[in-house]
Amino acid sequence: MIAIIAGGIIAFNFSGVKDSIGNALDRSVADEAEMPEEDEELAALANSSSKESEEAKEAFEVSDEKTGDGLPSERQFADSIHHMTHQKVKATQKWGHLEITDERIEQKYETAKKSNYEYREFYMAALEDWMEGDFSNAVQVHNTIWNERDGTIGKARGLMMPEEEMEYKIRHFD
């Protein structure tokens, strides 16, 4: 009798696990379908560097050194852009929140323009799109900076729907 009950419990629990796995796989496929296409020009800018070595061209990597010109370090600047992308992207975890406003985008663009940042052109290209109201590159921008920080949790999986973004803004900025 105990064996029959145990078998029933195991079968019941296994069907729940099977359904959970199936749902997770379905979500994974759906998330991938929502991923915007990569902007090849932006990717090239993220992979380019003013450094001459081939090593420097292999990965987006920013410095935390003070600039000496009153601008934030490149790491601080990249982190602020990364925090802005959180308003637009789907990710399991997000650390840091900075509201996207027209004024902030313009200020970040002007900072990048005045800077000698290694990836100045990458930031400017991304922000130029944002100034036009085009945030389709937000996943790519997020993940480029997230990868530089050796991210393991919180990779962007797609753009939020307008309703999701509104909820995010209410939760973090109101």
Coordinates of C-alpha atoms in Angstrom, one line a residue:
M1 CA 0.0 0.0 0.0
I2 CA 2.8 2.4 0.9
A3 CA 4.5 1.7 -2.4
I4 CA 1.4 2.6 -4.3
I5 CA 1.0 5.9 -2.5
A6 CA 4.7 6.7 -2.9
G7 CA 4.5 5.8 -6.6
G8 CA 1.5 8.1 -7.0
I9 CA 3.3 11.0 -5.2
I10 CA 6.4 10.6 -7.3
A11 CA 4.3 10.5 -10.5
F12 CA 2.3 13.6 -9.5
N13 CA 5.5 15.5 -8.6
F14 CA 7.2 14.4 -11.8
S15 CA 4.4 15.7 -13.9
G16 CA 4.7 19.1 -12.1
V17 CA 8.4 19.2 -12.8
K18 CA 7.8 18.2 -16.4
D19 CA 5.3 21.0 -16.8
S20 CA 7.6 23.5 -15.1
I21 CA 10.5 22.6 -17.4
G22 CA 8.2 22.8 -20.4
N23 CA 7.0 26.3 -19.3
A24 CA 10.5 27.4 -18.8
L25 CA 11.6 26.2 -22.2
D26 CA 8.6 27.9 -23.8
R27 CA 9.5 31.2 -22.0
S28 CA 13.0 30.9 -23.1
V29 CA 12.0 30.5 -26.8
A30 CA 9.5 33.4 -26.4
D31 CA 12.2 35.6 -24.8
E32 CA 14.6 34.8 -27.7
A33 CA 11.9 35.7 -30.2
E34 CA 11.6 39.2 -28.6
M35 CA 15.3 39.9 -28.9
P36 CA 15.9 42.8 -31.3
E37 CA 18.5 42.2 -34.0
E38 CA 22.0 43.2 -33.1
D39 CA 23.2 46.5 -34.5
E40 CA 26.4 45.5 -36.3
E41 CA 27.8 49.0 -36.3
L42 CA 27.2 49.4 -32.6
A43 CA 28.8 45.9 -32.0
A44 CA 31.8 47.0 -34.1
L45 CA 32.2 50.2 -32.0
A46 CA 32.0 48.1 -28.8
N47 CA 34.7 45.8 -30.1
S48 CA 36.9 48.5 -31.3
S49 CA 39.4 50.4 -29.2
S50 CA 41.8 53.2 -29.6
K51 CA 44.4 50.9 -28.2
E52 CA 46.6 49.3 -30.9
S53 CA 47.0 45.8 -29.5
E54 CA 44.9 43.0 -30.8
E55 CA 44.2 42.0 -27.1
A56 CA 42.4 45.4 -26.6
K57 CA 40.1 44.7 -29.5
E58 CA 38.8 41.4 -28.2
A59 CA 36.5 42.7 -25.5
F60 CA 34.8 45.8 -24.3
E61 CA 36.7 46.9 -21.2
V62 CA 36.5 50.2 -19.5
S63 CA 38.8 52.0 -17.1
D64 CA 37.9 53.3 -13.6
E65 CA 40.7 55.8 -13.7
K66 CA 39.9 59.5 -13.0
T67 CA 39.8 61.5 -16.2
G68 CA 41.4 64.7 -14.8
D69 CA 39.0 66.8 -16.8
G70 CA 36.1 66.8 -14.4
L71 CA 34.2 64.0 -16.2
P72 CA 33.3 60.8 -14.5
S73 CA 35.6 57.8 -15.0
E74 CA 34.6 55.7 -18.0
R75 CA 33.4 52.9 -15.7
Q76 CA 31.1 55.4 -13.9
F77 CA 29.8 56.7 -17.2
A78 CA 29.2 53.1 -18.6
D79 CA 27.5 52.1 -15.4
S80 CA 25.1 55.1 -15.6
I81 CA 24.2 54.1 -19.2
H82 CA 23.8 50.5 -18.1
H83 CA 21.4 51.7 -15.3
M84 CA 19.4 53.7 -17.8
T85 CA 18.9 50.6 -20.0
H86 CA 17.2 48.8 -17.0
Q87 CA 14.1 50.9 -17.8
K88 CA 13.8 49.3 -21.2
V89 CA 15.0 45.7 -20.9
K90 CA 13.8 42.4 -19.5
A91 CA 16.3 40.8 -17.1
T92 CA 16.0 38.5 -14.1
Q93 CA 18.0 40.9 -11.9
K94 CA 18.8 44.6 -12.2
W95 CA 21.1 46.4 -9.9
G96 CA 21.0 50.2 -10.3
H97 CA 18.3 52.4 -11.7
L98 CA 18.6 55.7 -13.5
E99 CA 15.5 57.2 -15.2
I100 CA 15.7 57.9 -18.9
T101 CA 14.8 61.5 -19.6
D102 CA 15.5 63.7 -22.6
E103 CA 17.7 65.9 -20.5
R104 CA 19.7 63.0 -19.1
I105 CA 20.2 61.5 -22.6
E106 CA 21.5 64.9 -23.9
Q107 CA 23.8 65.3 -20.9
K108 CA 25.2 61.8 -21.3
Y109 CA 25.7 62.5 -25.0
E110 CA 27.5 65.8 -24.3
T111 CA 29.7 64.1 -21.7
A112 CA 30.7 61.3 -24.2
K113 CA 31.4 63.9 -26.9
K114 CA 33.7 65.9 -24.6
S115 CA 35.4 62.7 -23.3
N116 CA 38.4 60.7 -24.3
Y117 CA 36.7 57.5 -23.3
E118 CA 37.9 54.3 -25.0
Y119 CA 34.4 53.6 -26.3
R120 CA 33.3 57.2 -26.9
E121 CA 31.9 56.3 -30.3
F122 CA 29.9 53.4 -29.0
Y123 CA 28.2 55.6 -26.3
M124 CA 27.6 58.4 -28.8
A125 CA 26.0 56.1 -31.4
A126 CA 23.8 54.5 -28.8
L127 CA 22.7 57.8 -27.3
E128 CA 22.1 59.3 -30.8
D129 CA 19.5 56.6 -31.3
W130 CA 18.0 57.3 -27.9
M131 CA 17.8 61.0 -28.7
E132 CA 15.6 60.0 -31.7
G133 CA 13.4 57.9 -29.4
D134 CA 14.8 54.6 -30.7
F135 CA 15.7 52.3 -27.9
S136 CA 15.9 49.1 -30.0
N137 CA 19.6 48.9 -29.1
A138 CA 19.0 48.9 -25.3
V139 CA 19.4 45.1 -25.0
Q140 CA 22.7 45.3 -26.9
V141 CA 24.0 48.3 -24.9
H142 CA 22.9 46.6 -21.6
N143 CA 24.6 43.3 -22.4
T144 CA 27.8 44.9 -23.8
I145 CA 28.3 46.7 -20.5
W146 CA 26.9 43.8 -18.4
N147 CA 29.5 41.4 -20.1
E148 CA 32.3 43.9 -19.3
R149 CA 31.3 43.6 -15.6
D150 CA 31.5 39.8 -15.9
G151 CA 27.7 39.5 -15.4
T152 CA 26.4 36.1 -14.5
I153 CA 22.8 37.0 -13.5
G154 CA 20.7 39.6 -15.2
K155 CA 21.5 39.3 -18.9
A156 CA 18.9 41.3 -20.9
R157 CA 16.6 38.9 -22.8
G158 CA 14.5 41.4 -24.7
L159 CA 12.8 44.8 -24.6
M160 CA 10.0 45.4 -22.1
M161 CA 6.4 46.0 -23.4
P162 CA 5.2 49.6 -22.7
E163 CA 3.0 48.3 -19.8
E164 CA 6.0 46.7 -18.2
E165 CA 8.1 49.8 -18.6
M166 CA 5.4 51.9 -17.0
E167 CA 5.3 49.5 -14.0
Y168 CA 9.1 49.7 -13.7
K169 CA 9.0 53.5 -13.7
I170 CA 6.3 53.6 -11.1
R171 CA 8.2 51.1 -8.9
H172 CA 11.6 52.9 -9.2
F173 CA 11.0 56.5 -9.9
D174 CA 7.6 57.6 -8.5

